Coordinates of N, CA, C and O in Angstrom, one line a residue:
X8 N 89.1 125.5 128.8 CA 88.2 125.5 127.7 C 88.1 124.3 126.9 O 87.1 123.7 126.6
X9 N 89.3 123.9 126.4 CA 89.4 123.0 125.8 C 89.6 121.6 126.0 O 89.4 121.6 127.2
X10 N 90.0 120.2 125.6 CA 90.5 119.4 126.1 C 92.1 119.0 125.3 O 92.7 119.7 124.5
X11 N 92.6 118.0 125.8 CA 93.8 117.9 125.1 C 94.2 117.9 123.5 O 93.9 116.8 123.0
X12 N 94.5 118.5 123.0 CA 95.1 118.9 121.7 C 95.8 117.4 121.0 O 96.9 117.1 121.5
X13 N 95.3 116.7 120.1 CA 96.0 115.2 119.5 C 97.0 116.0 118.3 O 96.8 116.5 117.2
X14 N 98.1 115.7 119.0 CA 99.6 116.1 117.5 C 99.4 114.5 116.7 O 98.7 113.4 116.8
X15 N 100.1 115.0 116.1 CA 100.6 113.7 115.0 C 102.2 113.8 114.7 O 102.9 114.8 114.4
X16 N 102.5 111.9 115.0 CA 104.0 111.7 115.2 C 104.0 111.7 114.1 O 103.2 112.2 113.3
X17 N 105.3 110.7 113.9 CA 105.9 110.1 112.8 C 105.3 108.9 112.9 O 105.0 108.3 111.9
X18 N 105.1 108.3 114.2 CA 104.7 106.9 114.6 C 103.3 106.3 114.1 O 103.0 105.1 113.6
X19 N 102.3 107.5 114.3 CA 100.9 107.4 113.9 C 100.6 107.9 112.8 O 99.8 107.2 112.1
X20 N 101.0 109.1 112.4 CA 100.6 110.4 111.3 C 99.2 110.6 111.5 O 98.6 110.4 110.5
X21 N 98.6 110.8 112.2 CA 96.7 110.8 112.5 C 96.2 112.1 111.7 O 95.5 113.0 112.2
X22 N 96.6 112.1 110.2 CA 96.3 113.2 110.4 C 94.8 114.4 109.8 O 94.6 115.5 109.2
X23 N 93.9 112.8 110.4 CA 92.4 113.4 111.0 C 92.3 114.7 111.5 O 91.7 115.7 111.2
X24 N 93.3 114.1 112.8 CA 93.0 115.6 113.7 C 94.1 116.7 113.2 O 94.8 117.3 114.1
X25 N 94.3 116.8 112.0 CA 95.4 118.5 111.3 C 94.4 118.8 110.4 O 93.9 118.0 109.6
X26 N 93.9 120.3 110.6 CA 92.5 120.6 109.4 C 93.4 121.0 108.2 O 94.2 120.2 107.7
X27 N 93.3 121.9 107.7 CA 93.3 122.3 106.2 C 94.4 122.9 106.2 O 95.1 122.3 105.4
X28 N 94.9 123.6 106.7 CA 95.8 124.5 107.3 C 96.9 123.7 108.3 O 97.4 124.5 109.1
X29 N 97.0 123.1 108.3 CA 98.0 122.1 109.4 C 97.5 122.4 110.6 O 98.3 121.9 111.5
X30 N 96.4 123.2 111.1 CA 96.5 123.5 112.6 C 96.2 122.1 113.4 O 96.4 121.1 112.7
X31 N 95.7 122.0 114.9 CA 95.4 120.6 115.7 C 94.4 120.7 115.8 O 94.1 121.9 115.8
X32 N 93.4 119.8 116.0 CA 92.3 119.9 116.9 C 92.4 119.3 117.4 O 93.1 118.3 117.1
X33 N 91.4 119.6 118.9 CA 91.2 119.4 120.6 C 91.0 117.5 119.4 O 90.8 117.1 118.2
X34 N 91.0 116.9 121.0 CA 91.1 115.4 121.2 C 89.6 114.9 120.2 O 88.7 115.8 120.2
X35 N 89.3 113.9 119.7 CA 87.8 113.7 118.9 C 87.2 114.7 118.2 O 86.0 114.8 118.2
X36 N 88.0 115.6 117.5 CA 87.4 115.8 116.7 C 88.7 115.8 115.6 O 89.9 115.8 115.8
X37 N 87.8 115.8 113.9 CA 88.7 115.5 112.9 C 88.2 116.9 111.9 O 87.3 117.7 112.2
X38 N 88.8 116.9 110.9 CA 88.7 117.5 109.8 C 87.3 117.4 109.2 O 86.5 118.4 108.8
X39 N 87.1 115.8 109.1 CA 85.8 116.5 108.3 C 84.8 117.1 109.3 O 83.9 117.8 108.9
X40 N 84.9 116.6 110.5 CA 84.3 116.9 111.2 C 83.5 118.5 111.2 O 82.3 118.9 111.3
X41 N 84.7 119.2 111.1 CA 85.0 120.7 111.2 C 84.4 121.2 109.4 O 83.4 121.8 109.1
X42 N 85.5 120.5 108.5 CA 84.7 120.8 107.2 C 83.2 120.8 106.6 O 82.8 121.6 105.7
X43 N 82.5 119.9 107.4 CA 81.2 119.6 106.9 C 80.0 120.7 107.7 O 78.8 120.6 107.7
X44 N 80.9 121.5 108.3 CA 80.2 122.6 109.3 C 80.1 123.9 108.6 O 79.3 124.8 108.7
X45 N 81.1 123.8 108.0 CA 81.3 125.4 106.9 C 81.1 126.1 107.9 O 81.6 125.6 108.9
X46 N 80.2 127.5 107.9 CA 80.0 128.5 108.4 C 78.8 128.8 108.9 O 78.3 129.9 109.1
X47 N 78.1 127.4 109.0 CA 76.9 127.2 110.4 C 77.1 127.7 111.4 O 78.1 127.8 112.1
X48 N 75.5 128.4 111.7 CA 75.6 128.5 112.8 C 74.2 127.5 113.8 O 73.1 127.2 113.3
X49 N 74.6 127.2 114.8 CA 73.5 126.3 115.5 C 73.0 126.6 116.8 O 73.6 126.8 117.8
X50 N 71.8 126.5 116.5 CA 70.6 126.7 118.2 C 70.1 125.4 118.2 O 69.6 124.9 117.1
X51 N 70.2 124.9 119.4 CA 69.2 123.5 120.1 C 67.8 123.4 119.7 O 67.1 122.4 119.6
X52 N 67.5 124.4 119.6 CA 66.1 124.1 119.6 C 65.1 125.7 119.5 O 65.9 126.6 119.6
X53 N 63.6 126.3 119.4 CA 63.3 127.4 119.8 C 63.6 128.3 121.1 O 63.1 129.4 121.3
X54 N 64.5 127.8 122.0 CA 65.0 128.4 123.0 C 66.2 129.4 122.7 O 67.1 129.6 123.5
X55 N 66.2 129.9 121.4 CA 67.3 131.2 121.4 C 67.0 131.7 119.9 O 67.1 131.0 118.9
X56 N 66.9 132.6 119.8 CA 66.9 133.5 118.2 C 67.9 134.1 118.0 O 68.4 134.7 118.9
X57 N 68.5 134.0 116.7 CA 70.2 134.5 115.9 C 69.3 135.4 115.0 O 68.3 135.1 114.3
X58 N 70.0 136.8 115.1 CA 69.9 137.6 113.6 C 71.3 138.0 114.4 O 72.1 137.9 115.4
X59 N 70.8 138.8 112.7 CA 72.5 139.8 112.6 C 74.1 139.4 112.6 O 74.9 140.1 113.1
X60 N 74.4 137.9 111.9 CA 74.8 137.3 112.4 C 76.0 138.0 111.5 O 75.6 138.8 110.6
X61 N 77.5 137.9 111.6 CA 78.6 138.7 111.3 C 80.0 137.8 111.4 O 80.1 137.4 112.5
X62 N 80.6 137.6 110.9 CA 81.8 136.9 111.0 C 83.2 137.4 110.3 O 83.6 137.0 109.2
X63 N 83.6 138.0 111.0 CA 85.3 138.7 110.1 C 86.5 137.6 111.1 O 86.8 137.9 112.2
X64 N 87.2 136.3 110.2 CA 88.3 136.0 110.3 C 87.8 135.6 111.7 O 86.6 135.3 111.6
X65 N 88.3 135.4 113.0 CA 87.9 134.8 113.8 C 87.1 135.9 115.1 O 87.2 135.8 116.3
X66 N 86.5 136.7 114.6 CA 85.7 137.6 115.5 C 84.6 137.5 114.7 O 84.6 137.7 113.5
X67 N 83.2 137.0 115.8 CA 81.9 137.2 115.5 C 81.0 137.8 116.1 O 81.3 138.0 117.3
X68 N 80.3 138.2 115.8 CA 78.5 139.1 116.6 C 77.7 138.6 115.6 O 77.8 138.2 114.4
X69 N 76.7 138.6 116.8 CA 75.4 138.2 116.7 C 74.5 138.9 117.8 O 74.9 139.3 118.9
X70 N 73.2 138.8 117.4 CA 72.3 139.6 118.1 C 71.6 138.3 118.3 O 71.5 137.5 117.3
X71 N 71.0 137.9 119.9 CA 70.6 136.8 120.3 C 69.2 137.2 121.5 O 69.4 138.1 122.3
X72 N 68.3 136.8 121.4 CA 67.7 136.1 122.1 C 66.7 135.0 122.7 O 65.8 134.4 122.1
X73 N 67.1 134.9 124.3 CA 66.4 133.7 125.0 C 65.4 133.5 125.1 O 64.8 134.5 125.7
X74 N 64.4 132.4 124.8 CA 63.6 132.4 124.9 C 62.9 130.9 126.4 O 61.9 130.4 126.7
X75 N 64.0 130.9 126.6 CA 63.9 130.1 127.8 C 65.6 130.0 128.2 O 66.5 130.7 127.9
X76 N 65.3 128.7 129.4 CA 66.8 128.1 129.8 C 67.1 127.1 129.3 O 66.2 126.2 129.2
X77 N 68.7 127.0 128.8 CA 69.7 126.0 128.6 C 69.9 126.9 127.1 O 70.4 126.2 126.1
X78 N 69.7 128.0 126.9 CA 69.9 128.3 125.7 C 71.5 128.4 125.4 O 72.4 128.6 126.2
X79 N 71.5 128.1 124.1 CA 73.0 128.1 123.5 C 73.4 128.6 122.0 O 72.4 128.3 121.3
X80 N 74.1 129.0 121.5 CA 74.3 128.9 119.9 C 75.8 128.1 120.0 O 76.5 128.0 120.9
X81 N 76.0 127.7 118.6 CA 77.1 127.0 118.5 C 77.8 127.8 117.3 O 77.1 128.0 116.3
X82 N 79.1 128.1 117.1 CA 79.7 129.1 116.5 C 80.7 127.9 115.7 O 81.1 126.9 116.1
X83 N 80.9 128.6 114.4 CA 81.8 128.0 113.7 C 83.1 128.1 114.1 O 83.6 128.9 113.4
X84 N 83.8 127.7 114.8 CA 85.2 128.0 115.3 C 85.5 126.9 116.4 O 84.6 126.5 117.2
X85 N 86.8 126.5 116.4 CA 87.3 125.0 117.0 C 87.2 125.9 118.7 O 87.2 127.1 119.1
X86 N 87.1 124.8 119.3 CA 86.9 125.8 120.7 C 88.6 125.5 121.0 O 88.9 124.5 121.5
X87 N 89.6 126.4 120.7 CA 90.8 126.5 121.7 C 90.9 127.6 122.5 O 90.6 128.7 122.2
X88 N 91.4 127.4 123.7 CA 91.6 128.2 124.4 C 92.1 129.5 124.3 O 92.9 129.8 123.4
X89 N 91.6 130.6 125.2 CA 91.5 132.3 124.7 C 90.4 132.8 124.0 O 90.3 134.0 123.9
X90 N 89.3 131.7 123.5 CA 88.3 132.8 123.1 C 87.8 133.6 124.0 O 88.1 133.4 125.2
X91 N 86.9 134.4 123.7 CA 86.0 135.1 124.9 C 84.5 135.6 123.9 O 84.2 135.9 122.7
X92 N 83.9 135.4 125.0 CA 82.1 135.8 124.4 C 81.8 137.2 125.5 O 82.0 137.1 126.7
X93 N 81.2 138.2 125.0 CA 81.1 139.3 125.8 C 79.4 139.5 125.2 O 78.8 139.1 124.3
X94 N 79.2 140.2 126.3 CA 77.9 140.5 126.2 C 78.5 142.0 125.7 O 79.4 142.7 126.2
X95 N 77.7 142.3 124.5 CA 78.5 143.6 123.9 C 78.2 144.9 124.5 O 78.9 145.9 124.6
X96 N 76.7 144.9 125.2 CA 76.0 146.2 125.8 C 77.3 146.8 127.4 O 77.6 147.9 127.8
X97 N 77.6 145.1 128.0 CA 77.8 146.0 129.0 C 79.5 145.4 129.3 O 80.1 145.8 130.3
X98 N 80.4 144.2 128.3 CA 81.1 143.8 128.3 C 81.5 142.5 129.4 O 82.5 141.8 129.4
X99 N 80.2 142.3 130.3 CA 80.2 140.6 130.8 C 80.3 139.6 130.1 O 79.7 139.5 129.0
X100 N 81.1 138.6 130.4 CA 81.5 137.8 130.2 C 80.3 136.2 129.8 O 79.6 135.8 130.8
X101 N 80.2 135.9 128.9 CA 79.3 135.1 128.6 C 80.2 133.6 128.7 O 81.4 133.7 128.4
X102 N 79.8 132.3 129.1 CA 80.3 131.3 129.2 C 80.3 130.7 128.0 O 79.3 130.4 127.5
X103 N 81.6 130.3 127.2 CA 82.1 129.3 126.6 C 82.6 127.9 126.7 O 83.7 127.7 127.0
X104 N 81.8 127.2 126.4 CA 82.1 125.4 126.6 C 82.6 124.9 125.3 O 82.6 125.8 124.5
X105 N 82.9 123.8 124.9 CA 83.2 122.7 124.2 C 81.8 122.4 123.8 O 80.8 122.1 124.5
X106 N 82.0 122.8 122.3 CA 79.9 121.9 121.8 C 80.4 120.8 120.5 O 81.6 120.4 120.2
X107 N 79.3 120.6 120.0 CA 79.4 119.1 119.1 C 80.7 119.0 118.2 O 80.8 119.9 117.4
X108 N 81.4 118.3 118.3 CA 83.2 118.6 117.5 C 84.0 119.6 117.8 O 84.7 120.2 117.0
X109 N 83.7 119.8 119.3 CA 84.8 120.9 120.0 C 84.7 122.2 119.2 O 85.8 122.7 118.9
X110 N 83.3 122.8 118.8 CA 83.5 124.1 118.5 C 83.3 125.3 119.3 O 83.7 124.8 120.3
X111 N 83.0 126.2 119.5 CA 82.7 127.0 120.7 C 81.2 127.0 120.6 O 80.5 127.3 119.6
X112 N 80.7 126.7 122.2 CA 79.3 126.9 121.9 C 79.2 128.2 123.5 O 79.8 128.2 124.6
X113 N 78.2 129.0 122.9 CA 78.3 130.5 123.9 C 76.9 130.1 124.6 O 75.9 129.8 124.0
X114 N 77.0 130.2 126.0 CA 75.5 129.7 126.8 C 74.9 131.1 126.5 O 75.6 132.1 126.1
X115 N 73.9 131.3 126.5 CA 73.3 132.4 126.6 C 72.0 132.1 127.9 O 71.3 131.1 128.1
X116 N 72.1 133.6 128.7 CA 71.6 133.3 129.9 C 70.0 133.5 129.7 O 69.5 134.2 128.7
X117 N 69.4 133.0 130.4 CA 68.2 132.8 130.5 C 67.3 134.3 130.6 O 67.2 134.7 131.8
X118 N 66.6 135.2 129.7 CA 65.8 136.1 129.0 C 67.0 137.2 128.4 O 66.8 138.4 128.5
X119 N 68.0 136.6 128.0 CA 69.4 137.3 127.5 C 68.5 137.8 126.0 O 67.7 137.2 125.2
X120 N 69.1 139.2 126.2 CA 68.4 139.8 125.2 C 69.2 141.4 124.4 O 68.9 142.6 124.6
X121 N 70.0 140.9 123.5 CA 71.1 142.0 123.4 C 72.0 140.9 122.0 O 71.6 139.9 121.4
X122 N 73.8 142.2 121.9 CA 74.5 141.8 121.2 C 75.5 141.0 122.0 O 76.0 141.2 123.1
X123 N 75.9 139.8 121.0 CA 77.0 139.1 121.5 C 78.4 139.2 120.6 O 78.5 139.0 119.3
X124 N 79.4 139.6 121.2 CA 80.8 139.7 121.2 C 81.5 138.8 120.7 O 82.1 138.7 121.8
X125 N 82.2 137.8 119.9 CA 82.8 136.6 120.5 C 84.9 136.8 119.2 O 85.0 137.0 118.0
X126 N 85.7 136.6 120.2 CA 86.7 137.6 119.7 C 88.2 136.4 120.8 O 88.1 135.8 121.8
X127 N 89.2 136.5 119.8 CA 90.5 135.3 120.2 C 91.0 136.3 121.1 O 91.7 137.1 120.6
X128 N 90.9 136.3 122.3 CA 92.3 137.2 123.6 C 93.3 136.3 123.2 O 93.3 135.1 123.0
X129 N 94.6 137.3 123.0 CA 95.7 137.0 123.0 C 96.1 136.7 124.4 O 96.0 137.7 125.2
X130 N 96.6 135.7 125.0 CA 96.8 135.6 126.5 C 98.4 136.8 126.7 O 99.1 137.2 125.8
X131 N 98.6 137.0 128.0 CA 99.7 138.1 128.0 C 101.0 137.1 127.9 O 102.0 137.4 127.2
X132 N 101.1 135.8 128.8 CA 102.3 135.5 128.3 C 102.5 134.9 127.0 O 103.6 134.4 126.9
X133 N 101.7 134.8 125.7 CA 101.9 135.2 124.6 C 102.4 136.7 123.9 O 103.1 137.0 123.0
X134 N 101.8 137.4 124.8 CA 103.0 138.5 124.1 C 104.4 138.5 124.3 O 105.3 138.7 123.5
X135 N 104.5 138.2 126.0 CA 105.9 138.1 126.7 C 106.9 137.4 125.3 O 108.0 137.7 124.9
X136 N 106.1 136.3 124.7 CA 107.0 135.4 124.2 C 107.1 136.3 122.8 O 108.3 136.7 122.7
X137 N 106.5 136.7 122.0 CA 106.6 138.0 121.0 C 107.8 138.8 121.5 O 108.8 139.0 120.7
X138 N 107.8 139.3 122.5 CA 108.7 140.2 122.9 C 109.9 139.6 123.0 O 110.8 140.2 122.4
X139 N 110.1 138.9 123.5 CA 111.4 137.9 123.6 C 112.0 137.6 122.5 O 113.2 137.9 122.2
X140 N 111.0 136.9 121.6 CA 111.5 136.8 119.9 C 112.2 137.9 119.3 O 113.2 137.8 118.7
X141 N 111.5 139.0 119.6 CA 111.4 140.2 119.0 C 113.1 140.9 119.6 O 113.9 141.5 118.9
X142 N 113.2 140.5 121.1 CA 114.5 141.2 121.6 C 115.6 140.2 121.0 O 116.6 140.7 120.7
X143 N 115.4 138.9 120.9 CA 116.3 138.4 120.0 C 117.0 138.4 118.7 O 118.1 138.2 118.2
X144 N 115.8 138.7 118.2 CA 115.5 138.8 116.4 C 116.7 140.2 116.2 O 117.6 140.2 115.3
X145 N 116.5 141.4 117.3 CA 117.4 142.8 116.6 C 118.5 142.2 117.5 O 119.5 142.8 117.0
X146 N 119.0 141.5 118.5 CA 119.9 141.5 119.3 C 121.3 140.4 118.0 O 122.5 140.6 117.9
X147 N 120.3 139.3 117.4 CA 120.9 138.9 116.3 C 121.6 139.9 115.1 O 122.8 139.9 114.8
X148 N 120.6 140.5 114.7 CA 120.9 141.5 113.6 C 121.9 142.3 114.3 O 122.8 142.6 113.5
X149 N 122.1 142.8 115.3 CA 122.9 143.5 115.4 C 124.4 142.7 115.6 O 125.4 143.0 114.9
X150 N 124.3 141.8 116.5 CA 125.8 140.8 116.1 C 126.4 140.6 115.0 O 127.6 140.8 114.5
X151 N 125.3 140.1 114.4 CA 125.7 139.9 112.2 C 126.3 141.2 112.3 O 127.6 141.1 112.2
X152 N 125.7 142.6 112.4 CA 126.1 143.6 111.5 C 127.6 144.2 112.3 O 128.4 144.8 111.5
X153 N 127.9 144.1 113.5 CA 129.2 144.0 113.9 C 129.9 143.1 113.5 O 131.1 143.4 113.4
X154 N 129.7 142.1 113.1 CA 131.0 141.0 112.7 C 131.0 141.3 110.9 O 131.6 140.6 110.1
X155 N 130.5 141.9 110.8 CA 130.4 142.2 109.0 C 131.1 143.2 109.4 O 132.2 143.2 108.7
X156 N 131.0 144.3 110.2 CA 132.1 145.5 110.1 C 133.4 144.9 110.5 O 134.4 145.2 109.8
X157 N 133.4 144.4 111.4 CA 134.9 143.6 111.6 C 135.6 142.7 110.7 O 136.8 142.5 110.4
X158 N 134.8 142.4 110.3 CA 135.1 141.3 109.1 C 135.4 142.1 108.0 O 136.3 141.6 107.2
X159 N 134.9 143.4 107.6 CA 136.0 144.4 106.4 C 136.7 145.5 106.8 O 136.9 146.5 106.1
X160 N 137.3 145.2 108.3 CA 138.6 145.6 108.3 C 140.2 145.0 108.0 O 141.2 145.7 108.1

């Protein structure tokens, strides 16, 4: 989905690409880049109509349609990997690319005519790693609280 993610050393400090929040963004794009976008939303041109448009935290809908091909809208959100765009009626999978400053732009297919979906999948070996934390985190607490009972005898 995305392209390579630019950190910042100690060597460079770049820190264009850290938005507001310390997060990264993908490679070329910067802060203000992203700031000066607020909570735009963007179509190319008369080839797609936005109502109903909706945005809670990083899950959006919108009701869209095509009025030709190459249609697109462009969503306020950095395009990183795991988003997903669903066609809401029947749960197909709508294509997400990289659009102007790496935000998500959702293709919309040609006489597409319905609600769009667009929502962060947690990938599963991100949970795996939750869980691992998580078997560590009580496997800790429980060591401490044995060596604290040993420790007041």
């Amino acid at each position: 989905n995305s392209s390579a993610l630019v950190t910042c050393t100690e060597r460079t400090m770049d820190t264009d690409n850290m938005g507001g929040n310390a997060e990264y963004y993908p490679e070329g794009t910067t802060a203000s880049d992203i700031m000066g976008r607020a909570e735009t939303v963007s179509v190319p041109d008369q080839s797609v109509s936005v109502t109903d448009y909706h945005k809670n935290g990083t899950n959006i809908s919108f009701s869209a349609i095509a009025n030709g091909s190459g249609a697109y809208v462009e969503l306020p959100l950095v395009d990183y990997k795991g988003y997903k765009a669903v066609n809401a009626a029947d749960g197909k999978e709508l294509e997400i690319v990289p659009g102007t400053f790496n935000i998500i732009r959702v293709n919309i297919p040609d006489g597409f005519n319905g609600n769009v979906s667009v929502y962060y999948h947690i990938s599963l070996i991100y949970r795996i790693a939750e869980l691992i934390s998580l078997v560590f985190i009580i496997l800790y607490i429980k060591i401490w609280l044995t060596d604290r009972k040993l420790s007041a005898r």
